[in-house]
């Protein structure tokens, strides 16, 4: 943060219009919804500007040849709840806050500058014709290649058919995303078990408090008949300690991450399912008549 402020100050000294509009982070297979990302974005929106955005670069998706950049911003409702640190079951029910309301995705448009576009058009294209190497002694007799690597080959054009897309193998990114999805679901079940344990502990303590209050009321009724001073009925606050409810923020973030993984599985499975339907006649045996 200090480094950014110093760099912006130095850029302004040389008359360069520079403003901090956000920050960026990298992710692997969409694994970016975590406390670290939320804390950084909350700090930027609170200290710098409420319109600050976070750019997420998915390295795994970009390695497939499709640039994956997404922009997010924390919602005003989440900013208020995170500032007050109110993520209990009661507050979430009153505010009707859902895990979909944590992040707002913004439309992102990527374009190159005119100078870069002009430079790309000047780059030489690969030759598609075969070249014959000749020896200096004889310009008409082609030389014999010594290995297969020296044999010139034609470079395929940009619209050449690519038979690798017809492969029926399962996408490795799909398998890894499914593993991450199962881990996130297991984490979700662990959080649910912790909340169930809290509910049972709270019910046991409330039952003890109710029994103690009934006993104290009976004692006060007897003391009143004997014209004795009544005992305080709020003494249970000192004798009993209610368990503290675990925070629901981790559950909300994990639910948002599960939704992210589910969308990725849907996207990966679409291509594989289409191939399977295309070759269904060869995979499924015909019914015997």
mmCIF file with all atom_site columns, C-alpha atoms in Angstrom, residues 75-252:
data_model
loop_
_atom_site.group_PDB
_atom_site.id
_atom_site.type_symbol
_atom_site.label_atom_id
_atom_site.label_alt_id
_atom_site.label_comp_id
_atom_site.label_asym_id
_atom_site.label_entity_id
_atom_site.label_seq_id
_atom_site.pdbx_PDB_ins_code
_atom_site.Cartn_x
_atom_site.Cartn_y
_atom_site.Cartn_z
_atom_site.occupancy
_atom_site.B_iso_or_equiv
_atom_site.pdbx_formal_charge
_atom_site.auth_seq_id
_atom_site.auth_comp_id
_atom_site.auth_asym_id
_atom_site.auth_atom_id
_atom_site.pdbx_PDB_model_num
ATOM 1   C CA . UNK A 1 75  ? -21.512 -5.309  -2.365  1.00 0.00 ? 75  UNK A CA 1
ATOM 2   C CA . UNK A 1 76  ? -22.574 -2.413  -0.079  1.00 0.00 ? 76  UNK A CA 1
ATOM 3   C CA . UNK A 1 77  ? -24.578 -4.814  2.102   1.00 0.00 ? 77  UNK A CA 1
ATOM 4   C CA . UNK A 1 78  ? -21.536 -7.017  2.679   1.00 0.00 ? 78  UNK A CA 1
ATOM 5   C CA . UNK A 1 79  ? -19.332 -3.980  3.356   1.00 0.00 ? 79  UNK A CA 1
ATOM 6   C CA . UNK A 1 80  ? -21.696 -2.875  6.131   1.00 0.00 ? 80  UNK A CA 1
ATOM 7   C CA . UNK A 1 81  ? -21.995 -6.374  7.618   1.00 0.00 ? 81  UNK A CA 1
ATOM 8   C CA . UNK A 1 82  ? -18.224 -6.969  7.477   1.00 0.00 ? 82  UNK A CA 1
ATOM 9   C CA . UNK A 1 83  ? -17.529 -3.620  9.113   1.00 0.00 ? 83  UNK A CA 1
ATOM 10  C CA . UNK A 1 84  ? -19.846 -4.434  12.013  1.00 0.00 ? 84  UNK A CA 1
ATOM 11  C CA . UNK A 1 85  ? -18.758 -8.102  12.020  1.00 0.00 ? 85  UNK A CA 1
ATOM 12  C CA . UNK A 1 86  ? -22.349 -9.298  12.218  1.00 0.00 ? 86  UNK A CA 1
ATOM 13  C CA . UNK A 1 87  ? -22.516 -12.723 10.646  1.00 0.00 ? 87  UNK A CA 1
ATOM 14  C CA . UNK A 1 88  ? -24.755 -14.582 13.071  1.00 0.00 ? 88  UNK A CA 1
ATOM 15  C CA . UNK A 1 89  ? -27.790 -16.609 12.110  1.00 0.00 ? 89  UNK A CA 1
ATOM 16  C CA . UNK A 1 90  ? -30.161 -14.018 13.563  1.00 0.00 ? 90  UNK A CA 1
ATOM 17  C CA . UNK A 1 91  ? -28.649 -11.063 11.687  1.00 0.00 ? 91  UNK A CA 1
ATOM 18  C CA . UNK A 1 92  ? -28.479 -12.986 8.420   1.00 0.00 ? 92  UNK A CA 1
ATOM 19  C CA . UNK A 1 93  ? -32.131 -13.953 8.708   1.00 0.00 ? 93  UNK A CA 1
ATOM 20  C CA . UNK A 1 94  ? -33.218 -10.383 9.444   1.00 0.00 ? 94  UNK A CA 1
ATOM 21  C CA . UNK A 1 95  ? -31.223 -8.875  6.578   1.00 0.00 ? 95  UNK A CA 1
ATOM 22  C CA . UNK A 1 96  ? -31.975 -11.750 4.151   1.00 0.00 ? 96  UNK A CA 1
ATOM 23  C CA . UNK A 1 97  ? -28.294 -11.777 3.233   1.00 0.00 ? 97  UNK A CA 1
ATOM 24  C CA . UNK A 1 98  ? -27.185 -14.613 0.927   1.00 0.00 ? 98  UNK A CA 1
ATOM 25  C CA . UNK A 1 99  ? -23.842 -15.856 -0.296  1.00 0.00 ? 99  UNK A CA 1
ATOM 26  C CA . UNK A 1 100 ? -24.704 -14.545 -3.780  1.00 0.00 ? 100 UNK A CA 1
ATOM 27  C CA . UNK A 1 101 ? -24.668 -11.014 -2.321  1.00 0.00 ? 101 UNK A CA 1
ATOM 28  C CA . UNK A 1 102 ? -20.988 -11.057 -1.309  1.00 0.00 ? 102 UNK A CA 1
ATOM 29  C CA . UNK A 1 103 ? -19.383 -10.217 -4.658  1.00 0.00 ? 103 UNK A CA 1
ATOM 30  C CA . UNK A 1 104 ? -20.731 -8.306  -7.610  1.00 0.00 ? 104 UNK A CA 1
ATOM 31  C CA . UNK A 1 105 ? -19.122 -9.228  -10.927 1.00 0.00 ? 105 UNK A CA 1
ATOM 32  C CA . UNK A 1 106 ? -18.546 -6.328  -13.278 1.00 0.00 ? 106 UNK A CA 1
ATOM 33  C CA . UNK A 1 107 ? -18.413 -6.492  -17.084 1.00 0.00 ? 107 UNK A CA 1
ATOM 34  C CA . UNK A 1 108 ? -14.844 -6.440  -18.351 1.00 0.00 ? 108 UNK A CA 1
ATOM 35  C CA . UNK A 1 109 ? -13.801 -5.425  -21.856 1.00 0.00 ? 109 UNK A CA 1
ATOM 36  C CA . UNK A 1 110 ? -10.221 -5.988  -23.044 1.00 0.00 ? 110 UNK A CA 1
ATOM 37  C CA . UNK A 1 111 ? -8.757  -4.226  -26.061 1.00 0.00 ? 111 UNK A CA 1
ATOM 38  C CA . UNK A 1 112 ? -5.307  -3.463  -27.449 1.00 0.00 ? 112 UNK A CA 1
ATOM 39  C CA . UNK A 1 113 ? -3.983  -0.012  -28.135 1.00 0.00 ? 113 UNK A CA 1
ATOM 40  C CA . UNK A 1 114 ? -3.778  1.180   -31.736 1.00 0.00 ? 114 UNK A CA 1
ATOM 41  C CA . UNK A 1 115 ? 0.027   1.117   -31.580 1.00 0.00 ? 115 UNK A CA 1
ATOM 42  C CA . UNK A 1 116 ? 0.074   -2.527  -30.445 1.00 0.00 ? 116 UNK A CA 1
ATOM 43  C CA . UNK A 1 117 ? -2.477  -3.508  -33.104 1.00 0.00 ? 117 UNK A CA 1
ATOM 44  C CA . UNK A 1 118 ? -0.328  -1.905  -35.796 1.00 0.00 ? 118 UNK A CA 1
ATOM 45  C CA . UNK A 1 119 ? 2.719   -3.761  -34.493 1.00 0.00 ? 119 UNK A CA 1
ATOM 46  C CA . UNK A 1 120 ? 0.915   -7.112  -34.613 1.00 0.00 ? 120 UNK A CA 1
ATOM 47  C CA . UNK A 1 121 ? -0.001  -6.517  -38.259 1.00 0.00 ? 121 UNK A CA 1
ATOM 48  C CA . UNK A 1 122 ? 3.657   -5.946  -39.126 1.00 0.00 ? 122 UNK A CA 1
ATOM 49  C CA . UNK A 1 123 ? 4.810   -9.283  -37.718 1.00 0.00 ? 123 UNK A CA 1
ATOM 50  C CA . UNK A 1 124 ? 5.898   -11.729 -40.482 1.00 0.00 ? 124 UNK A CA 1
ATOM 51  C CA . UNK A 1 125 ? 3.685   -14.729 -41.032 1.00 0.00 ? 125 UNK A CA 1
ATOM 52  C CA . UNK A 1 126 ? 4.988   -18.293 -41.217 1.00 0.00 ? 126 UNK A CA 1
ATOM 53  C CA . UNK A 1 127 ? 5.732   -19.606 -44.692 1.00 0.00 ? 127 UNK A CA 1
ATOM 54  C CA . UNK A 1 128 ? 3.504   -22.363 -46.002 1.00 0.00 ? 128 UNK A CA 1
ATOM 55  C CA . UNK A 1 129 ? 5.654   -23.498 -48.910 1.00 0.00 ? 129 UNK A CA 1
ATOM 56  C CA . UNK A 1 130 ? 8.468   -26.011 -48.679 1.00 0.00 ? 130 UNK A CA 1
ATOM 57  C CA . UNK A 1 131 ? 12.022  -24.769 -49.019 1.00 0.00 ? 131 UNK A CA 1
ATOM 58  C CA . UNK A 1 132 ? 14.861  -26.719 -50.642 1.00 0.00 ? 132 UNK A CA 1
ATOM 59  C CA . UNK A 1 133 ? 18.344  -26.209 -49.274 1.00 0.00 ? 133 UNK A CA 1
ATOM 60  C CA . UNK A 1 134 ? 21.234  -26.217 -51.743 1.00 0.00 ? 134 UNK A CA 1
ATOM 61  C CA . UNK A 1 135 ? 24.961  -26.608 -51.326 1.00 0.00 ? 135 UNK A CA 1
ATOM 62  C CA . UNK A 1 136 ? 27.309  -23.719 -52.132 1.00 0.00 ? 136 UNK A CA 1
ATOM 63  C CA . UNK A 1 137 ? 29.175  -25.835 -54.741 1.00 0.00 ? 137 UNK A CA 1
ATOM 64  C CA . UNK A 1 138 ? 26.105  -26.719 -56.721 1.00 0.00 ? 138 UNK A CA 1
ATOM 65  C CA . UNK A 1 139 ? 23.174  -24.335 -56.770 1.00 0.00 ? 139 UNK A CA 1
ATOM 66  C CA . UNK A 1 140 ? 21.007  -26.763 -58.743 1.00 0.00 ? 140 UNK A CA 1
ATOM 67  C CA . UNK A 1 141 ? 21.430  -29.960 -56.755 1.00 0.00 ? 141 UNK A CA 1
ATOM 68  C CA . UNK A 1 142 ? 19.413  -30.117 -53.505 1.00 0.00 ? 142 UNK A CA 1
ATOM 69  C CA . UNK A 1 143 ? 21.201  -31.409 -50.438 1.00 0.00 ? 143 UNK A CA 1
ATOM 70  C CA . UNK A 1 144 ? 20.113  -34.647 -48.827 1.00 0.00 ? 144 UNK A CA 1
ATOM 71  C CA . UNK A 1 145 ? 18.835  -34.230 -45.249 1.00 0.00 ? 145 UNK A CA 1
ATOM 72  C CA . UNK A 1 146 ? 20.769  -36.153 -42.623 1.00 0.00 ? 146 UNK A CA 1
ATOM 73  C CA . UNK A 1 147 ? 17.837  -36.623 -40.233 1.00 0.00 ? 147 UNK A CA 1
ATOM 74  C CA . UNK A 1 148 ? 14.040  -36.411 -40.183 1.00 0.00 ? 148 UNK A CA 1
ATOM 75  C CA . UNK A 1 149 ? 14.172  -33.140 -38.293 1.00 0.00 ? 149 UNK A CA 1
ATOM 76  C CA . UNK A 1 150 ? 15.900  -31.483 -41.253 1.00 0.00 ? 150 UNK A CA 1
ATOM 77  C CA . UNK A 1 151 ? 13.074  -32.339 -43.649 1.00 0.00 ? 151 UNK A CA 1
ATOM 78  C CA . UNK A 1 152 ? 11.047  -29.155 -44.281 1.00 0.00 ? 152 UNK A CA 1
ATOM 79  C CA . UNK A 1 153 ? 7.364   -29.360 -43.420 1.00 0.00 ? 153 UNK A CA 1
ATOM 80  C CA . UNK A 1 154 ? 4.440   -27.170 -44.302 1.00 0.00 ? 154 UNK A CA 1
ATOM 81  C CA . UNK A 1 155 ? 3.133   -25.044 -41.490 1.00 0.00 ? 155 UNK A CA 1
ATOM 82  C CA . UNK A 1 156 ? -0.634  -25.347 -41.076 1.00 0.00 ? 156 UNK A CA 1
ATOM 83  C CA . UNK A 1 157 ? -2.683  -22.243 -41.565 1.00 0.00 ? 157 UNK A CA 1
ATOM 84  C CA . UNK A 1 158 ? -4.836  -20.693 -38.862 1.00 0.00 ? 158 UNK A CA 1
ATOM 85  C CA . UNK A 1 159 ? -7.951  -22.408 -40.250 1.00 0.00 ? 159 UNK A CA 1
ATOM 86  C CA . UNK A 1 160 ? -6.366  -25.842 -40.650 1.00 0.00 ? 160 UNK A CA 1
ATOM 87  C CA . UNK A 1 161 ? -8.377  -28.692 -39.091 1.00 0.00 ? 161 UNK A CA 1
ATOM 88  C CA . UNK A 1 162 ? -7.359  -29.650 -35.589 1.00 0.00 ? 162 UNK A CA 1
ATOM 89  C CA . UNK A 1 163 ? -8.152  -33.277 -34.863 1.00 0.00 ? 163 UNK A CA 1
ATOM 90  C CA . UNK A 1 164 ? -7.165  -32.975 -31.197 1.00 0.00 ? 164 UNK A CA 1
ATOM 91  C CA . UNK A 1 165 ? -10.588 -31.457 -30.501 1.00 0.00 ? 165 UNK A CA 1
ATOM 92  C CA . UNK A 1 166 ? -12.146 -34.828 -31.407 1.00 0.00 ? 166 UNK A CA 1
ATOM 93  C CA . UNK A 1 167 ? -10.413 -36.586 -28.521 1.00 0.00 ? 167 UNK A CA 1
ATOM 94  C CA . UNK A 1 168 ? -12.868 -38.335 -26.184 1.00 0.00 ? 168 UNK A CA 1
ATOM 95  C CA . UNK A 1 169 ? -10.575 -38.195 -23.158 1.00 0.00 ? 169 UNK A CA 1
ATOM 96  C CA . UNK A 1 170 ? -11.865 -36.438 -20.069 1.00 0.00 ? 170 UNK A CA 1
ATOM 97  C CA . UNK A 1 171 ? -10.527 -32.915 -19.663 1.00 0.00 ? 171 UNK A CA 1
ATOM 98  C CA . UNK A 1 172 ? -7.898  -32.941 -16.853 1.00 0.00 ? 172 UNK A CA 1
ATOM 99  C CA . UNK A 1 173 ? -9.188  -29.558 -15.685 1.00 0.00 ? 173 UNK A CA 1
ATOM 100 C CA . UNK A 1 174 ? -12.630 -31.134 -15.246 1.00 0.00 ? 174 UNK A CA 1
ATOM 101 C CA . UNK A 1 175 ? -11.227 -33.852 -12.993 1.00 0.00 ? 175 UNK A CA 1
ATOM 102 C CA . UNK A 1 176 ? -9.273  -31.357 -10.896 1.00 0.00 ? 176 UNK A CA 1
ATOM 103 C CA . UNK A 1 177 ? -12.280 -29.055 -10.591 1.00 0.00 ? 177 UNK A CA 1
ATOM 104 C CA . UNK A 1 178 ? -14.429 -31.978 -9.434  1.00 0.00 ? 178 UNK A CA 1
ATOM 105 C CA . UNK A 1 179 ? -11.840 -32.783 -6.753  1.00 0.00 ? 179 UNK A CA 1
ATOM 106 C CA . UNK A 1 180 ? -11.871 -29.166 -5.592  1.00 0.00 ? 180 UNK A CA 1
ATOM 107 C CA . UNK A 1 181 ? -15.670 -29.210 -5.589  1.00 0.00 ? 181 UNK A CA 1
ATOM 108 C CA . UNK A 1 182 ? -15.741 -32.308 -3.379  1.00 0.00 ? 182 UNK A CA 1
ATOM 109 C CA . UNK A 1 183 ? -13.255 -30.712 -0.964  1.00 0.00 ? 183 UNK A CA 1
ATOM 110 C CA . UNK A 1 184 ? -15.387 -27.577 -0.752  1.00 0.00 ? 184 UNK A CA 1
ATOM 111 C CA . UNK A 1 185 ? -18.523 -29.647 -0.098  1.00 0.00 ? 185 UNK A CA 1
ATOM 112 C CA . UNK A 1 186 ? -16.692 -31.559 2.636   1.00 0.00 ? 186 UNK A CA 1
ATOM 113 C CA . UNK A 1 187 ? -15.670 -28.256 4.227   1.00 0.00 ? 187 UNK A CA 1
ATOM 114 C CA . UNK A 1 188 ? -19.289 -27.129 4.051   1.00 0.00 ? 188 UNK A CA 1
ATOM 115 C CA . UNK A 1 189 ? -20.444 -30.280 5.865   1.00 0.00 ? 189 UNK A CA 1
ATOM 116 C CA . UNK A 1 190 ? -17.785 -29.699 8.535   1.00 0.00 ? 190 UNK A CA 1
ATOM 117 C CA . UNK A 1 191 ? -19.093 -26.178 9.147   1.00 0.00 ? 191 UNK A CA 1
ATOM 118 C CA . UNK A 1 192 ? -22.650 -27.517 9.340   1.00 0.00 ? 192 UNK A CA 1
ATOM 119 C CA . UNK A 1 193 ? -21.575 -30.094 11.923  1.00 0.00 ? 193 UNK A CA 1
ATOM 120 C CA . UNK A 1 194 ? -19.916 -27.356 13.986  1.00 0.00 ? 194 UNK A CA 1
ATOM 121 C CA . UNK A 1 195 ? -23.117 -25.300 13.911  1.00 0.00 ? 195 UNK A CA 1
ATOM 122 C CA . UNK A 1 196 ? -25.193 -28.369 14.841  1.00 0.00 ? 196 UNK A CA 1
ATOM 123 C CA . UNK A 1 197 ? -22.911 -28.982 17.827  1.00 0.00 ? 197 UNK A CA 1
ATOM 124 C CA . UNK A 1 198 ? -23.365 -25.350 18.862  1.00 0.00 ? 198 UNK A CA 1
ATOM 125 C CA . UNK A 1 199 ? -27.158 -25.697 18.616  1.00 0.00 ? 199 UNK A CA 1
ATOM 126 C CA . UNK A 1 200 ? -27.152 -28.807 20.808  1.00 0.00 ? 200 UNK A CA 1
ATOM 127 C CA . UNK A 1 201 ? -24.875 -27.166 23.389  1.00 0.00 ? 201 UNK A CA 1
ATOM 128 C CA . UNK A 1 202 ? -27.065 -24.069 23.448  1.00 0.00 ? 202 UNK A CA 1
ATOM 129 C CA . UNK A 1 203 ? -30.196 -26.169 23.936  1.00 0.00 ? 203 UNK A CA 1
ATOM 130 C CA . UNK A 1 204 ? -28.604 -28.025 26.879  1.00 0.00 ? 204 UNK A CA 1
ATOM 131 C CA . UNK A 1 205 ? -27.524 -24.803 28.580  1.00 0.00 ? 205 UNK A CA 1
ATOM 132 C CA . UNK A 1 206 ? -30.927 -23.188 28.059  1.00 0.00 ? 206 UNK A CA 1
ATOM 133 C CA . UNK A 1 207 ? -32.598 -26.244 29.595  1.00 0.00 ? 207 UNK A CA 1
ATOM 134 C CA . UNK A 1 208 ? -30.333 -25.927 32.651  1.00 0.00 ? 208 UNK A CA 1
ATOM 135 C CA . UNK A 1 209 ? -31.123 -22.221 32.933  1.00 0.00 ? 209 UNK A CA 1
ATOM 136 C CA . UNK A 1 210 ? -34.868 -22.861 32.705  1.00 0.00 ? 210 UNK A CA 1
ATOM 137 C CA . UNK A 1 211 ? -34.685 -25.523 35.421  1.00 0.00 ? 211 UNK A CA 1
ATOM 138 C CA . UNK A 1 212 ? -32.641 -23.214 37.655  1.00 0.00 ? 212 UNK A CA 1
ATOM 139 C CA . UNK A 1 213 ? -35.110 -20.338 37.183  1.00 0.00 ? 213 UNK A CA 1
ATOM 140 C CA . UNK A 1 214 ? -38.068 -22.540 38.064  1.00 0.00 ? 214 UNK A CA 1
ATOM 141 C CA . UNK A 1 215 ? -36.274 -23.733 41.173  1.00 0.00 ? 215 UNK A CA 1
ATOM 142 C CA . UNK A 1 216 ? -35.430 -20.161 42.199  1.00 0.00 ? 216 UNK A CA 1
ATOM 143 C CA . UNK A 1 217 ? -39.055 -19.076 41.722  1.00 0.00 ? 217 UNK A CA 1
ATOM 144 C CA . UNK A 1 218 ? -40.188 -21.906 43.978  1.00 0.00 ? 218 UNK A CA 1
ATOM 145 C CA . UNK A 1 219 ? -37.650 -20.880 46.603  1.00 0.00 ? 219 UNK A CA 1
ATOM 146 C CA . UNK A 1 220 ? -38.787 -17.255 46.426  1.00 0.00 ? 220 UNK A CA 1
ATOM 147 C CA . UNK A 1 221 ? -42.434 -18.332 46.818  1.00 0.00 ? 221 UNK A CA 1
ATOM 148 C CA . UNK A 1 222 ? -41.538 -20.239 49.992  1.00 0.00 ? 222 UNK A CA 1
ATOM 149 C CA . UNK A 1 223 ? -39.483 -17.299 51.307  1.00 0.00 ? 223 UNK A CA 1
ATOM 150 C CA . UNK A 1 224 ? -42.345 -14.927 50.591  1.00 0.00 ? 224 UNK A CA 1
ATOM 151 C CA . UNK A 1 225 ? -44.676 -17.101 52.651  1.00 0.00 ? 225 UNK A CA 1
ATOM 152 C CA . UNK A 1 226 ? -42.122 -17.007 55.471  1.00 0.00 ? 226 UNK A CA 1
ATOM 153 C CA . UNK A 1 227 ? -41.814 -13.235 55.047  1.00 0.00 ? 227 UNK A CA 1
ATOM 154 C CA . UNK A 1 228 ? -38.176 -13.472 54.023  1.00 0.00 ? 228 UNK A CA 1
ATOM 155 C CA . UNK A 1 229 ? -36.458 -11.359 51.335  1.00 0.00 ? 229 UNK A CA 1
ATOM 156 C CA . UNK A 1 230 ? -36.533 -12.876 47.849  1.00 0.00 ? 230 UNK A CA 1
ATOM 157 C CA . UNK A 1 231 ? -33.365 -14.091 46.202  1.00 0.00 ? 231 UNK A CA 1
ATOM 158 C CA . UNK A 1 232 ? -32.262 -12.491 42.905  1.00 0.00 ? 232 UNK A CA 1
ATOM 159 C CA . UNK A 1 233 ? -33.550 -14.327 39.844  1.00 0.00 ? 233 UNK A CA 1
ATOM 160 C CA . UNK A 1 234 ? -30.900 -13.030 37.445  1.00 0.00 ? 234 UNK A CA 1
ATOM 161 C CA . UNK A 1 235 ? -28.078 -14.849 39.194  1.00 0.00 ? 235 UNK A CA 1
ATOM 162 C CA . UNK A 1 236 ? -28.051 -17.435 36.404  1.00 0.00 ? 236 UNK A CA 1
ATOM 163 C CA . UNK A 1 237 ? -26.022 -15.040 34.245  1.00 0.00 ? 237 UNK A CA 1
ATOM 164 C CA . UNK A 1 238 ? -23.103 -15.543 36.613  1.00 0.00 ? 238 UNK A CA 1
ATOM 165 C CA . UNK A 1 239 ? -23.577 -19.276 37.115  1.00 0.00 ? 239 UNK A CA 1
ATOM 166 C CA . UNK A 1 240 ? -24.142 -20.324 33.504  1.00 0.00 ? 240 UNK A CA 1
ATOM 167 C CA . UNK A 1 241 ? -22.218 -19.369 30.378  1.00 0.00 ? 241 UNK A CA 1
ATOM 168 C CA . UNK A 1 242 ? -23.893 -19.720 27.004  1.00 0.00 ? 242 UNK A CA 1
ATOM 169 C CA . UNK A 1 243 ? -21.732 -21.053 24.154  1.00 0.00 ? 243 UNK A CA 1
ATOM 170 C CA . UNK A 1 244 ? -20.675 -18.536 21.532  1.00 0.00 ? 244 UNK A CA 1
ATOM 171 C CA . UNK A 1 245 ? -22.102 -19.024 18.067  1.00 0.00 ? 245 UNK A CA 1
ATOM 172 C CA . UNK A 1 246 ? -19.447 -19.661 15.399  1.00 0.00 ? 246 UNK A CA 1
ATOM 173 C CA . UNK A 1 247 ? -19.195 -17.056 12.665  1.00 0.00 ? 247 UNK A CA 1
ATOM 174 C CA . UNK A 1 248 ? -21.168 -17.702 9.496   1.00 0.00 ? 248 UNK A CA 1
ATOM 175 C CA . UNK A 1 249 ? -18.786 -15.814 7.223   1.00 0.00 ? 249 UNK A CA 1
ATOM 176 C CA . UNK A 1 250 ? -16.705 -18.886 6.409   1.00 0.00 ? 250 UNK A CA 1
ATOM 177 C CA . UNK A 1 251 ? -19.875 -20.769 5.474   1.00 0.00 ? 251 UNK A CA 1
ATOM 178 C CA . UNK A 1 252 ? -20.955 -17.954 3.146   1.00 0.00 ? 252 UNK A CA 1
#
